[in-house]
Amino acid sequence: IEDDLETPTADLHALALEVVERAVRDDEVLTRLAIPQTGWDMIRASYKRGDPSLYGRFDFAYDGKAPAKLLEYNADTPTALYEASCFQWSWLEDLIGSGALPGDADQFNSIHDRLIATLHEIAMGRKLHLACMRNAEEDLGTVAYLKDCAEIAGLEATFTAIEDIGLLQNGFFCDAASEAMALLFKLYPWEWMLQETYAANLLTSGTAFLEPPWKAILSNKGLLPLLWEMAPGHPNLLPAFFENDPRKWELGTSFAKKPLFSREGENVTLVSGASVLDSAGGLYGKEGYIRQALVNIPNFDGNYPVIGSWVVGGEAAGIGIREDLTPITKNTSRFVPHAILP
């Protein structure tokens, strides 16, 4: 756990921040990431201010032996948060209590405590608004859990639907009751926000966002080739290239093709020996693709598990496991709790 997952998570997070440092200084990088130019000033201002980040989730392919390999970084809107933080800890306590697990069984999981501490530190006494789309059941559960964490941290917190957010005459974003929002956690991707009617007001609204605008750089699959350019041969990285980069042919006839913007495995294609191993439909891809070396995700009893390694407040905080019946992890994947046995 410490050597194969926790340490690589910390190392890759630090490396990802170096990519952000590079991107905010280089228009070419932002262009390669297909981030709309209308968002560049906001992203740069956010990074220059040092806007804090709450959380993110690295997804690893790992068989317990070889180095864990980074599949992607869900840096903006990761879910499976409640399952990883509270549910699997309750599961562990229940199994220890029943005798199914030994009393000294453990778990790599400080996610809940880290969320509470980080929210308290970020908010600095401000009221926290939390938003997602009103009919997105999983998102509603994640936001409800974070609202609970905020209240445990001593904050005033309230939910508002993304669809109800409006703009006051003074340029501040507001909730359905026309209350200005000083601090907003939004479970809504930055690439979508930059296409909204109010996108031009994001820079001057006075609202602080979680996740901050600079996370738009990291929630992009283009991060993967940028990481490889910065640290080729890193034991936890897979070779990766932008689709318009001739070097992509170094991957040969086996690779994963991923859209720059994608959620829950949509529009991902896995190619092995020039044959399609697995693919998923969806609405993404118009902004472009990257290619990443194909990695063997272990198959246990017909299930393909992916390790989600959480970063909270800039620190590696724990893991959760999702498994699917195919090598592409989708929104139908199952959450699997873990235990560390003596």
XYZ file of C-alpha atoms in Angstrom:
342
model
C 0.000 0.000 0.000
C 2.642 2.513 1.028
C 5.173 1.770 -1.712
C 2.918 0.804 -4.626
C -0.059 3.171 -4.211
C 0.362 5.898 -1.583
C 3.832 7.052 -2.646
C 3.069 7.000 -6.406
C -0.109 8.988 -5.747
C 1.875 11.691 -3.962
C 4.565 11.668 -6.661
C 2.105 11.896 -9.551
C 0.121 14.636 -7.845
C 3.306 16.699 -7.523
C 4.132 15.999 -11.163
C 0.620 17.033 -12.218
C 1.066 20.370 -10.454
C 4.230 20.879 -12.507
C 2.098 20.393 -15.632
C -0.253 23.123 -14.395
C 2.719 25.440 -13.816
C 3.825 24.800 -17.382
C 0.364 25.173 -18.892
C -0.491 28.542 -17.354
C 2.721 29.956 -18.832
C 2.304 28.456 -22.306
C -0.602 29.139 -24.671
C 0.444 26.148 -26.786
C -0.241 23.743 -23.928
C -3.706 25.179 -23.303
C -4.385 24.916 -27.036
C -3.295 21.266 -27.119
C -5.718 20.591 -24.270
C -8.567 22.168 -26.329
C -9.469 24.451 -23.435
C -11.518 27.359 -24.855
C -9.477 30.549 -24.995
C -12.283 32.325 -23.140
C -11.244 30.385 -20.030
C -7.506 31.026 -20.135
C -7.476 34.255 -18.102
C -9.693 32.693 -15.442
C -7.474 29.620 -15.192
C -4.321 31.703 -14.937
C -5.843 34.040 -12.346
C -7.014 31.066 -10.295
C -3.562 29.511 -10.299
C -1.824 32.823 -9.524
C -4.124 33.334 -6.515
C -3.333 29.862 -5.275
C -6.988 28.837 -5.208
C -7.158 25.706 -3.032
C -8.270 22.275 -4.209
C -10.445 19.907 -2.200
C -9.957 16.515 -3.828
C -9.170 14.332 -6.818
C -8.865 10.648 -7.697
C -6.124 8.846 -9.585
C -7.247 5.637 -11.289
C -4.636 2.882 -11.403
C -4.330 -0.512 -13.048
C -2.655 -2.699 -10.410
C -2.277 -6.419 -9.919
C -0.558 -6.322 -6.529
C 2.871 -7.039 -8.041
C 3.901 -4.807 -10.929
C 4.072 -1.020 -10.502
C 0.632 0.582 -10.538
C -0.011 2.289 -13.883
C -1.946 5.543 -14.130
C -5.036 5.260 -16.314
C -6.331 8.785 -15.710
C -6.700 11.543 -13.138
C -10.254 12.503 -12.173
C -9.246 15.903 -10.871
C -12.470 17.889 -11.201
C -15.636 15.863 -10.579
C -14.762 12.415 -9.186
C -17.538 10.383 -7.582
C -17.551 7.132 -5.542
C -16.453 9.434 -2.728
C -18.983 8.413 -0.064
C -18.418 4.758 -0.867
C -14.647 5.110 -0.460
C -14.701 7.245 2.669
C -17.596 6.111 4.871
C -19.204 3.005 3.446
C -16.119 0.859 3.171
C -14.946 1.926 6.645
C -18.311 0.872 8.089
C -17.978 -2.394 6.161
C -14.559 -2.977 7.740
C -15.862 -2.292 11.255
C -18.860 -4.577 10.701
C -16.702 -7.471 9.507
C -14.271 -7.063 12.380
C -17.212 -6.957 14.765
C -18.686 -10.141 13.339
C -15.366 -11.969 13.431
C -15.213 -12.315 9.644
C -12.013 -10.240 9.708
C -9.349 -10.225 12.425
C -9.393 -7.424 14.972
C -6.166 -5.907 13.627
C -7.370 -5.688 10.014
C -6.818 -2.211 8.618
C -7.691 -0.011 5.668
C -5.894 2.747 3.755
C -8.569 5.342 4.361
C -8.378 8.753 5.994
C -10.621 10.323 3.362
C -13.467 11.358 5.685
C -11.269 13.087 8.242
C -9.198 14.773 5.556
C -12.324 16.111 3.816
C -13.611 17.648 7.030
C -10.278 19.245 7.885
C -9.714 20.536 4.349
C -13.209 22.009 4.025
C -12.725 23.833 7.319
C -9.377 25.182 6.135
C -10.637 26.266 2.718
C -13.902 27.878 3.822
C -12.396 30.158 6.461
C -15.866 30.665 7.930
C -17.629 31.336 4.639
C -20.945 29.711 3.840
C -20.568 26.819 1.415
C -22.996 26.289 -1.431
C -22.941 22.856 -3.078
C -24.392 22.244 -6.519
C -25.021 19.530 -9.069
C -27.703 18.756 -11.636
C -30.972 18.129 -9.837
C -31.763 14.782 -11.490
C -28.293 13.211 -11.253
C -28.809 10.651 -8.491
C -25.167 9.709 -7.909
C -24.075 13.341 -7.952
C -26.798 14.244 -5.476
C -25.485 11.569 -3.119
C -21.925 12.864 -3.396
C -22.993 16.456 -2.782
C -25.175 15.441 0.184
C -22.199 13.657 1.716
C -19.922 16.674 1.269
C -22.603 18.907 2.773
C -22.572 16.645 5.819
C -18.764 16.867 5.990
C -18.953 20.654 5.798
C -21.459 20.811 8.626
C -19.276 18.527 10.772
C -16.472 21.002 10.041
C -18.652 23.734 11.546
C -19.645 25.390 8.279
C -23.015 26.636 7.157
C -23.783 24.657 4.011
C -26.697 24.549 1.588
C -27.568 22.755 -1.644
C -28.625 24.434 -4.858
C -29.266 22.834 -8.228
C -26.964 23.852 -11.063
C -30.060 24.755 -13.073
C -31.113 27.303 -10.414
C -27.871 29.304 -10.317
C -28.371 32.842 -11.510
C -26.504 36.125 -11.817
C -27.126 39.209 -9.701
C -26.893 42.721 -11.104
C -23.562 43.210 -9.346
C -22.136 40.263 -11.264
C -22.172 37.739 -8.404
C -23.551 34.262 -8.910
C -26.529 33.459 -6.709
C -28.768 30.567 -5.681
C -32.529 30.256 -6.250
C -33.171 32.579 -3.277
C -30.939 35.253 -4.881
C -28.305 34.789 -2.193
C -24.797 35.531 -3.446
C -22.478 32.530 -3.377
C -19.045 33.280 -1.976
C -17.868 29.658 -2.059
C -19.347 27.060 -4.400
C -18.601 23.357 -4.658
C -19.867 22.364 -8.091
C -20.075 18.760 -9.226
C -20.183 19.989 -12.791
C -17.204 19.819 -15.192
C -15.269 22.922 -16.089
C -15.464 22.113 -19.803
C -19.262 22.324 -19.491
C -19.152 25.514 -17.434
C -17.060 27.218 -20.087
C -19.866 26.570 -22.590
C -22.639 28.014 -20.416
C -24.441 31.328 -20.951
C -22.719 32.818 -17.906
C -19.218 31.663 -18.855
C -18.104 35.236 -19.503
C -18.938 36.081 -15.878
C -16.826 33.342 -14.295
C -13.702 35.493 -14.069
C -15.374 38.473 -12.392
C -18.167 36.822 -10.392
C -16.400 36.950 -7.038
C -17.308 33.302 -6.404
C -14.579 30.919 -5.251
C -15.005 27.473 -6.802
C -14.291 23.947 -5.687
C -12.720 22.554 -7.719
C -10.846 25.737 -8.768
C -10.563 26.771 -12.431
C -6.933 25.615 -12.748
C -8.182 22.056 -12.264
C -9.501 22.275 -15.855
C -5.932 21.501 -16.894
C -5.791 18.298 -14.867
C -9.273 16.948 -15.608
C -8.295 16.600 -19.257
C -6.994 13.341 -20.764
C -4.341 15.477 -22.446
C -2.684 15.466 -19.043
C -1.499 11.920 -19.781
C 0.778 12.747 -22.758
C 1.936 15.905 -20.985
C 2.991 13.833 -17.976
C 4.812 11.402 -20.267
C 6.607 14.296 -21.992
C 7.697 15.609 -18.608
C 8.706 12.258 -17.102
C 9.249 9.654 -19.850
C 9.898 6.243 -18.382
C 8.287 7.024 -15.024
C 7.407 3.631 -13.522
C 3.791 4.610 -12.837
C 3.093 6.230 -16.198
C 2.108 4.663 -19.503
C 3.475 6.079 -22.767
C 0.867 8.476 -24.131
C 0.625 10.863 -27.080
C -1.871 13.287 -28.563
C -3.687 11.827 -31.548
C -2.114 14.396 -33.899
C 1.404 13.535 -32.675
C 3.282 11.248 -35.122
C 4.995 9.634 -32.132
C 1.731 7.834 -31.398
C 2.926 5.129 -33.808
C 5.486 4.140 -31.174
C 2.568 2.396 -29.449
C 2.137 0.030 -32.393
C -1.189 -1.742 -32.827
C -2.159 -1.972 -29.149
C -3.373 1.137 -27.356
C -6.226 2.891 -25.572
C -7.824 5.755 -27.489
C -9.434 8.309 -25.159
C -11.206 11.642 -25.767
C -9.656 14.742 -24.214
C -12.964 15.262 -22.402
C -14.777 12.163 -21.236
C -16.691 10.838 -18.259
C -17.238 7.282 -17.011
C -15.410 5.566 -19.856
C -17.488 7.103 -22.640
C -15.997 6.999 -26.157
C -12.954 5.029 -24.983
C -11.685 2.315 -27.332
C -9.175 -0.389 -26.408
C -7.261 -1.828 -29.372
C -5.126 -4.952 -29.082
C -3.191 -6.246 -32.066
C -5.223 -4.021 -34.395
C -8.471 -5.604 -33.113
C -10.965 -3.776 -30.895
C -10.792 -5.354 -27.460
C -13.498 -3.164 -25.909
C -15.244 0.110 -26.659
C -17.881 2.389 -25.164
C -20.227 4.820 -26.850
C -20.965 8.342 -25.761
C -21.117 11.989 -26.700
C -17.444 12.945 -26.400
C -14.562 13.243 -28.820
C -15.133 16.343 -30.927
C -12.259 18.177 -29.183
C -9.760 15.429 -29.999
C -8.193 12.261 -28.610
C -5.056 10.891 -27.035
C -3.511 7.447 -27.327
C -2.142 5.640 -24.307
C -0.250 2.372 -24.149
C -2.523 -0.549 -23.426
C -2.109 -2.007 -19.950
C -3.279 -5.345 -18.677
C -6.029 -4.828 -16.098
C -6.122 -8.055 -14.057
C -9.196 -10.256 -14.383
C -10.456 -11.768 -11.134
C -13.402 -14.136 -11.617
C -14.566 -12.184 -14.654
C -14.181 -8.781 -13.019
C -11.700 -6.044 -13.927
C -10.801 -3.928 -10.865
C -9.415 -0.393 -10.969
C -7.836 1.232 -7.911
C -9.103 4.729 -7.169
C -6.458 6.533 -5.112
C -7.772 9.696 -3.499
C -5.975 12.987 -2.996
C -7.600 15.246 -0.395
C -6.122 18.613 0.486
C -3.081 17.781 -1.619
C -2.271 14.538 0.223
C -2.809 10.873 -0.577
C -5.755 9.926 1.626
C -6.949 6.416 0.783
C -8.180 4.037 -1.883
C -11.387 2.509 -3.161
C -11.891 -0.161 -5.798
C -14.358 -0.234 -8.684
C -14.790 -3.277 -10.883
C -16.580 -3.916 -14.143
C -17.286 -6.867 -16.391
C -15.145 -5.291 -19.122
C -11.721 -3.602 -19.070
C -13.413 -0.201 -19.497
C -14.769 1.026 -16.163
C -18.198 2.585 -16.767
C -20.953 4.174 -14.693
C -22.347 0.674 -14.108
C -19.210 -0.484 -12.287
C -19.484 -1.837 -8.742
C -17.712 -0.450 -5.714
C -15.651 -2.993 -3.777
C -14.361 -2.248 -0.248
C -10.881 -3.356 0.796
C -9.116 -4.579 3.900
C -5.431 -4.843 4.776
C -4.812 -8.101 6.622
C -1.945 -8.680 9.073
